[in-house]
C-alpha positions as a Python dict, from the first residue, in 0.01 Angstrom:
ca = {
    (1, 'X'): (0, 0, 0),
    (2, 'X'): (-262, -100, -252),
    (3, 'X'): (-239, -433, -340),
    (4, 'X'): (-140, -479, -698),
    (5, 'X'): (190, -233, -642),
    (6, 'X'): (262, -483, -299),
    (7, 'X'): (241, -786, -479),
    (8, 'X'): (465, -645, -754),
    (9, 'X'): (723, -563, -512),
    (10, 'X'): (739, -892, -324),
    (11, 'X'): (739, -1068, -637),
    (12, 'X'): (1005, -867, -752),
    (13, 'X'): (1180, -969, -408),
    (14, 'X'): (1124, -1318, -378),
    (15, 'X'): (1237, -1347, -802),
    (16, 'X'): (1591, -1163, -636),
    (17, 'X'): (1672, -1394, -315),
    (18, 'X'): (1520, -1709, -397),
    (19, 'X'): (1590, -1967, -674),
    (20, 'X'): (1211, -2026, -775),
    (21, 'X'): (1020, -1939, -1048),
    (22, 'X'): (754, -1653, -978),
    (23, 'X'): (443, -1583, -1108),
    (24, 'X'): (112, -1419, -1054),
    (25, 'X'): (-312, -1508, -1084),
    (26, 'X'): (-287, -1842, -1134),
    (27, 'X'): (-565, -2097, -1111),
    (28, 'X'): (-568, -2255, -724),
    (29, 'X'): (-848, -2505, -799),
    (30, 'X'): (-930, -2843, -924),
    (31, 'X'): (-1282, -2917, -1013),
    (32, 'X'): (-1354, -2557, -1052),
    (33, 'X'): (-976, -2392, -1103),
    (34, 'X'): (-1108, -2031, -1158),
    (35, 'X'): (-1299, -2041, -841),
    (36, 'X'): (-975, -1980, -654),
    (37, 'X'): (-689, -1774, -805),
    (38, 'X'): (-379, -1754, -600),
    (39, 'X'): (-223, -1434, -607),
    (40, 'X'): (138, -1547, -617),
    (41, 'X'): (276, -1869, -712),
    (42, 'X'): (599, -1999, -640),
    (43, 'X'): (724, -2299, -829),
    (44, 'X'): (1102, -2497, -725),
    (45, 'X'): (1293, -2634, -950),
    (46, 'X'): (1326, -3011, -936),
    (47, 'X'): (1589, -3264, -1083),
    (48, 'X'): (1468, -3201, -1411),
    (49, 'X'): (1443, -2860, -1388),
    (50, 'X'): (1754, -2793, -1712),
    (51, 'X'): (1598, -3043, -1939),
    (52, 'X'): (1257, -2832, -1886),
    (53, 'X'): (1441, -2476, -1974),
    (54, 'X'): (1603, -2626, -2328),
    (55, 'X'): (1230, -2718, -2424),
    (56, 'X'): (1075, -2369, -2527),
    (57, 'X'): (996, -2042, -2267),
    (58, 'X'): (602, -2113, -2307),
    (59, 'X'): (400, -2300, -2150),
    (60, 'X'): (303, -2642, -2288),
    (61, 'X'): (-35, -2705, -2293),
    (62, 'X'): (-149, -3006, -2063),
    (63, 'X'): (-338, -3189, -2364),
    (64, 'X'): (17, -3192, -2523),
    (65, 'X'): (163, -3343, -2256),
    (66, 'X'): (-81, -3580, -2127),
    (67, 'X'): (-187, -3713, -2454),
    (68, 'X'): (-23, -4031, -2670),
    (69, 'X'): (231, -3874, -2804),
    (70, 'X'): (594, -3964, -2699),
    (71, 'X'): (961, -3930, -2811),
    (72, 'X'): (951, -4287, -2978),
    (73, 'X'): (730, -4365, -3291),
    (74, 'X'): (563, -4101, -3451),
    (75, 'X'): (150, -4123, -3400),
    (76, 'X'): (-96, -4013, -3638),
    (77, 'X'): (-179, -3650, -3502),
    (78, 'X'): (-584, -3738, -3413),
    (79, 'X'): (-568, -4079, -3272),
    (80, 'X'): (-347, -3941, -2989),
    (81, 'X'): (-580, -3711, -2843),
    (82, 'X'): (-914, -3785, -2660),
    (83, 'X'): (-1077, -3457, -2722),
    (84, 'X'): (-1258, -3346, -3009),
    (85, 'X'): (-1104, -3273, -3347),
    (86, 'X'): (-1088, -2874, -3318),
    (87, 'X'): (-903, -2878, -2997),
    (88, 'X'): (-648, -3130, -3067),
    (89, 'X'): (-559, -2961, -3397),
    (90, 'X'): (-492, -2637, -3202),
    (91, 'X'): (-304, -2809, -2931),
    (92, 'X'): (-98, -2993, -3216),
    (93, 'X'): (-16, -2676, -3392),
    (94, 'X'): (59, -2475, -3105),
    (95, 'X'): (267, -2734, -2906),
    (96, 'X'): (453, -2762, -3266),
    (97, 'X'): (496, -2363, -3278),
    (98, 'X'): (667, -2401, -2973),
    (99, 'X'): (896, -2655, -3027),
    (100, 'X'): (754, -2942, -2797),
    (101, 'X'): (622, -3140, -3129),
    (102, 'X'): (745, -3198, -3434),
    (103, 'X'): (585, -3336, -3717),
    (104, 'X'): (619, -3498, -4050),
    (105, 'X'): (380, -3675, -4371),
    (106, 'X'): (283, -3986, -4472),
    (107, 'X'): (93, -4078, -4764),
    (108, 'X'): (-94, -3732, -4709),
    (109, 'X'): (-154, -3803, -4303),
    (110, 'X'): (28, -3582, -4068),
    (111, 'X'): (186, -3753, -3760),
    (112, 'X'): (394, -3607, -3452),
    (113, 'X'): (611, -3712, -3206),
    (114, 'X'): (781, -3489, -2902),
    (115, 'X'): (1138, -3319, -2956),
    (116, 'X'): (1209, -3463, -2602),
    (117, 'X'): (1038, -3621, -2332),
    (118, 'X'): (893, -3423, -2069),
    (119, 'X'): (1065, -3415, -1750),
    (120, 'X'): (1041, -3387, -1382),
    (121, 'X'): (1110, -3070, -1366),
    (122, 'X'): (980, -2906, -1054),
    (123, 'X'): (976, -2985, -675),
    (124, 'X'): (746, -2818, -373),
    (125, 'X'): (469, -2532, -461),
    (126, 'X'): (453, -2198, -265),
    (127, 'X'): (100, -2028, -280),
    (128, 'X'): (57, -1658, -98),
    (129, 'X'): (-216, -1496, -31),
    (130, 'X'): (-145, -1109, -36),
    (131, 'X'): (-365, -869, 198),
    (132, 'X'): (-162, -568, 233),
    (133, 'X'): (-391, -457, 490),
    (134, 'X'): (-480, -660, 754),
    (135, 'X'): (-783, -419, 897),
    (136, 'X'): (-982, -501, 556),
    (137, 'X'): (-977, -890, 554),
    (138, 'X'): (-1234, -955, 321),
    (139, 'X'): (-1306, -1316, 314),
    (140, 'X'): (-985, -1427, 377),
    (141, 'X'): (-1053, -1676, 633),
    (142, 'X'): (-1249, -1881, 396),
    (143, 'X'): (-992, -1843, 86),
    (144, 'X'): (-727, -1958, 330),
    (145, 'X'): (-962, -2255, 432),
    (146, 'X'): (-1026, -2331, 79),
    (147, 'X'): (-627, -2357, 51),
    (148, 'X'): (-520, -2568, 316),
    (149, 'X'): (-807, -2839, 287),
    (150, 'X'): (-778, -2865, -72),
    (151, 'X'): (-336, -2900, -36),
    (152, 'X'): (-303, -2823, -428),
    (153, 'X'): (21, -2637, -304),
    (154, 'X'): (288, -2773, -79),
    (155, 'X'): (267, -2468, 123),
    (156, 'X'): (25, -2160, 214),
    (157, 'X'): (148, -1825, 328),
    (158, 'X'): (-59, -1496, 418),
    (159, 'X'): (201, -1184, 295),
    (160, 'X'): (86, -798, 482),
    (161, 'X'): (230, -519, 515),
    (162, 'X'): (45, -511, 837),
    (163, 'X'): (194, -512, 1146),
    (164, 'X'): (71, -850, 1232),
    (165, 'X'): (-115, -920, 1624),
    (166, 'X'): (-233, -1263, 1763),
    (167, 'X'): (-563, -1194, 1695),
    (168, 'X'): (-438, -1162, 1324),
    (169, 'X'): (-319, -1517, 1398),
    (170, 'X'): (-593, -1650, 1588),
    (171, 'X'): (-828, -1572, 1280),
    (172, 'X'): (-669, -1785, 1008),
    (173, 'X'): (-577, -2156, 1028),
    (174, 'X'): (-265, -2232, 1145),
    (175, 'X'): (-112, -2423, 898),
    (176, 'X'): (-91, -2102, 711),
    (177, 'X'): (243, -1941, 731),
    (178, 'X'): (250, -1525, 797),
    (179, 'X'): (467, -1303, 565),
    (180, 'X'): (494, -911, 695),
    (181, 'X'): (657, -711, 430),
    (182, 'X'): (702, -372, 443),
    (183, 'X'): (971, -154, 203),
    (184, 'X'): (1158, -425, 63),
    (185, 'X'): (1195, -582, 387),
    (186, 'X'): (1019, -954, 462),
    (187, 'X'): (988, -1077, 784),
    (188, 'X'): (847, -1424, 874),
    (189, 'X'): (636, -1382, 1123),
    (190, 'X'): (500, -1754, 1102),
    (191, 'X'): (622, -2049, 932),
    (192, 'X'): (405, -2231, 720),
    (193, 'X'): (331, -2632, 798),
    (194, 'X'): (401, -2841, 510),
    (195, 'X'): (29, -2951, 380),
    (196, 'X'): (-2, -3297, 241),
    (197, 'X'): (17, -3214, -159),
    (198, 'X'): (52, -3558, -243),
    (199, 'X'): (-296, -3710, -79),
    (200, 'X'): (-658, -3648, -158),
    (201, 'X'): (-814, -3343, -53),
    (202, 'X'): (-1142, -3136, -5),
    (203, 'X'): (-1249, -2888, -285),
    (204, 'X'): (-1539, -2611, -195),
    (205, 'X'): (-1724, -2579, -547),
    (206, 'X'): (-1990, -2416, -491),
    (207, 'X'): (-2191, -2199, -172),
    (208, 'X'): (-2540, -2188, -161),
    (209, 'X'): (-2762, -2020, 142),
    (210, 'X'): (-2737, -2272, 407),
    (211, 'X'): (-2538, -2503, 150),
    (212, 'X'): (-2167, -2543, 85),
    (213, 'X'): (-2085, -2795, -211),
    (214, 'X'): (-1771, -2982, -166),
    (215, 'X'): (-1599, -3255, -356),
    (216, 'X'): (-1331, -3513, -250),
    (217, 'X'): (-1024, -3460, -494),
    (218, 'X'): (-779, -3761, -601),
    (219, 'X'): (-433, -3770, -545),
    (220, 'X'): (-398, -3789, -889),
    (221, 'X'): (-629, -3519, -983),
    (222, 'X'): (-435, -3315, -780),
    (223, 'X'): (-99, -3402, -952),
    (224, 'X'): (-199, -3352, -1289),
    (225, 'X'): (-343, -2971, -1162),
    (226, 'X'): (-29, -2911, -1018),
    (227, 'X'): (182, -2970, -1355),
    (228, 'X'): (-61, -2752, -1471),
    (229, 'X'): (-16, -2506, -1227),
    (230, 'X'): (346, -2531, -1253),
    (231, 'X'): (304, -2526, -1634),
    (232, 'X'): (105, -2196, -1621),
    (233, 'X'): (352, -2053, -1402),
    (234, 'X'): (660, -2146, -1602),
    (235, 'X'): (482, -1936, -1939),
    (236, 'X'): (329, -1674, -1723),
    (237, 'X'): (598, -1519, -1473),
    (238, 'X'): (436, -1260, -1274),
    (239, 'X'): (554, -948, -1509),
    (240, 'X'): (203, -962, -1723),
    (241, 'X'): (191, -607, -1792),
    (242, 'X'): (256, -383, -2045),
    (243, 'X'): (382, -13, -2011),
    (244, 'X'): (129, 235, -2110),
    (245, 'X'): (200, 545, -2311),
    (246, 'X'): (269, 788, -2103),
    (247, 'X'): (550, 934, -2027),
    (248, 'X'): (547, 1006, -1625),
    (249, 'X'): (582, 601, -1650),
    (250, 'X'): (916, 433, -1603),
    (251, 'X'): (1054, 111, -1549),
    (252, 'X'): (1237, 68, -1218),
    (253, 'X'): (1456, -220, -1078),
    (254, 'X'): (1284, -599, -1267),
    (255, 'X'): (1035, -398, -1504),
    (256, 'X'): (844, -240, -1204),
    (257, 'X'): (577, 63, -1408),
    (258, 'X'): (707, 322, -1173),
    (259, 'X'): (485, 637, -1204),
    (260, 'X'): (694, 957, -1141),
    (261, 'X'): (404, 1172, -1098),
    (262, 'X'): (282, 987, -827),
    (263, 'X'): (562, 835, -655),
    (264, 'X'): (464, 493, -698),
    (265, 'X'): (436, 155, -842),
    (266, 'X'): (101, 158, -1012),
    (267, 'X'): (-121, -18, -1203),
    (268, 'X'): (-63, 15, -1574),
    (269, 'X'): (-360, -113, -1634),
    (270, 'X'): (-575, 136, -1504),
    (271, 'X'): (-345, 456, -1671),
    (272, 'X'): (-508, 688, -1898),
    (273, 'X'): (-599, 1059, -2029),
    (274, 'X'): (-840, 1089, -1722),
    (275, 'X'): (-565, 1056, -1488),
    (276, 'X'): (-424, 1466, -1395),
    (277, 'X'): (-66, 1346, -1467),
    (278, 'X'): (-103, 1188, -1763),
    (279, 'X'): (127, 1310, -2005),
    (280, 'X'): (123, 1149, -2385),
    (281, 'X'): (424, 975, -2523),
    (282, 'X'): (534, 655, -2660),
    (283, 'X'): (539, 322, -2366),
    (284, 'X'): (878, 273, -2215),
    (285, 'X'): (1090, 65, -2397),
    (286, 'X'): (1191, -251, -2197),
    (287, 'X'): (1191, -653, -2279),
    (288, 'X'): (993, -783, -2005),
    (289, 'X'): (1087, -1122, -2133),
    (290, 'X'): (1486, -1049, -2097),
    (291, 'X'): (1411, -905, -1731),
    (292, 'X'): (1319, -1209, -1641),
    (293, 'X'): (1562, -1426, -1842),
    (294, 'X'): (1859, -1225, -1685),
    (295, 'X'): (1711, -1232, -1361),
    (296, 'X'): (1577, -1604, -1335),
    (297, 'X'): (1680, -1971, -1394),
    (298, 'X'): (1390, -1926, -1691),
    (299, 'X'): (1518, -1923, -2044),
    (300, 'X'): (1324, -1752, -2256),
    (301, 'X'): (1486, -1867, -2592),
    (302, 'X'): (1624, -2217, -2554),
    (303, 'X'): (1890, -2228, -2873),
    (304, 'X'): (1728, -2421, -3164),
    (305, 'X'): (1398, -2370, -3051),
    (306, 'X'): (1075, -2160, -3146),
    (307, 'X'): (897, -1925, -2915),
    (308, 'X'): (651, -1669, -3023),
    (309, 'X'): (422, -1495, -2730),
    (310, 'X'): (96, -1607, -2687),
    (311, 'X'): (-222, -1443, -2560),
    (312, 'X'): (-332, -1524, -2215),
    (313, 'X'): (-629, -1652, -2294),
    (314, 'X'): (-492, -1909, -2525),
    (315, 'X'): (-539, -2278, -2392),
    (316, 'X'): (-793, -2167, -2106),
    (317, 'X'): (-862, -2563, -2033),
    (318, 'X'): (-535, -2543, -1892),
    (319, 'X'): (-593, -2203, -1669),
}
């Protein structure tokens, strides 16, 4: 199976027989987050995890949360931020576009306060690596290495569709658990050992000939990436697609772009006139956003509060 139909489908499975929150390509790293993306994401809810879904459906941006402003006194909108002027005022108006601020005037000065404090709102992170087929590894010896020193996640897990052999085993570290899944069916072939999330770890930044760059990573560095990560998931979900228009593509089960002509989940990315079956026609109408509402502990409309989609790209300091 080629891997961006797999990785659909076990998302798709995982969203429909566990309780967490799902979601795809998110940034695994700390000093350098886009140097590792981790193909699937898998956030629990915590205590908290109600008080986060009557917030708003987006993501908050970190600045938002991590700067002065609380639930008390309202603060003048630019001595709560340390970050230059531009960024705060987009963080302020987005995080108040969303519902997380709110904001009112005072002799001509704008100040904010949050709608509700933020909460504790998730528990242990899942990250899996997907290589649908084991006889093309790649470098997935050193991603997984990258993974487990680090510990961003609570968790690391290696999902094939592979039938999986001890030498498979014998070439990745052990602490990294072994998914096989194959037509809708997951087996664990290997459970993951719990990594240490909440000590310092080891980043690799950079690789040079006869060089590798690393960098010791805080405990609390780590926590604040992991609300981000967390964060990112909670906006994102893994459905980031949109239906193309064509008319041999259908949504199956969850939103899946089924592709009758072919037979398969595909890519909708990469549909167009060149492919033989295209045939012209308006995208498939579906609400990706109320798949996943109805499907998920996510709310995508909390009552009495705004949401309006966002680009991914917005807020890429928090990616």
């Amino acid at each position: 199976m080629r891997e961006f139909p797999f990785e659909l489908a076990l998302c798709a499975h995982l969203e429909a027989t566990t309780d967490r929150l799902v979601a795809r390509q998110i940034g695994g790293g700390v000093r350098a987050p886009s140097n590792r993306i981790i193909d699937v994401l898998c956030v629990e809810p915590g205590p908290a995890f109600d008080a986060r879904t009557k917030l708003t459906g987006e993501r908050i941006p970190a600045a938002a949360i991590e700067s002065e402003v609380g639930v008390g006194r309202a603060r003048y909108w630019r001595s709560a931020f340390d970050t230059s002027p531009e960024y705060a005022r987009e963080v302020v108006d987005r995080a108040v576009e969303i519902g997380f601020f709110e904001r009112e005037r005072r002799g001509g000065r704008e100040y904010v306060r949050q709608v509700a404090r933020y909460p504790d709102w998730f528990g242990r992170l899942v990250g899996i690596e997907n290589k649908p087929d084991l006889g093309e590894p790649g470098d997935l010896r050193t991603q997984l290495r990258k993974d487990v020193s680090l510990a961003l996640v609570d968790e690391v897990v290696l999902a094939t569709e592979s039938y999986v052999t001890r030498a498979h085993l014998n070439r990745i570290p052990e602490e990294v658990g072994v998914w096989r899944f194959d037509a809708g069916e997951l087996e664990v072939v290997r459970e993951p050992t719990p990594l240490e999330s909440d000590e310092a770890g080891t980043e690799l930044v950079e690789e040079h000939a006869g060089r590798t760059d690393v960098r010791v990573v805080s405990a609390d560095e780590k926590a604040r990436r992991r609300r981000r990560m967390a964060e990112r998931a909670y906006g994102k979900g893994w459905r980031t697609y949109e239906f193309p228009a064509c008319a041999e593509i259908a949504p199956r089960e969850g939103g899946l772009p089924y592709c009758r002509w072919k037979g398969r989940v595909v890519n909708p990315a990469r549909c167009g006139a060149d492919c033989p079956g295209h045939d012209p026609a308006d995208p498939a109408e579906i609400d990706l956003d109320a798949e996943r509402d109805s499907r998920t502990p996510w709310v995508a409309d909390p009552a009495g509060r705004a949401r309006r989609q966002a680009g991914l790209d917005r807020f890429r300091r928090d990616s």
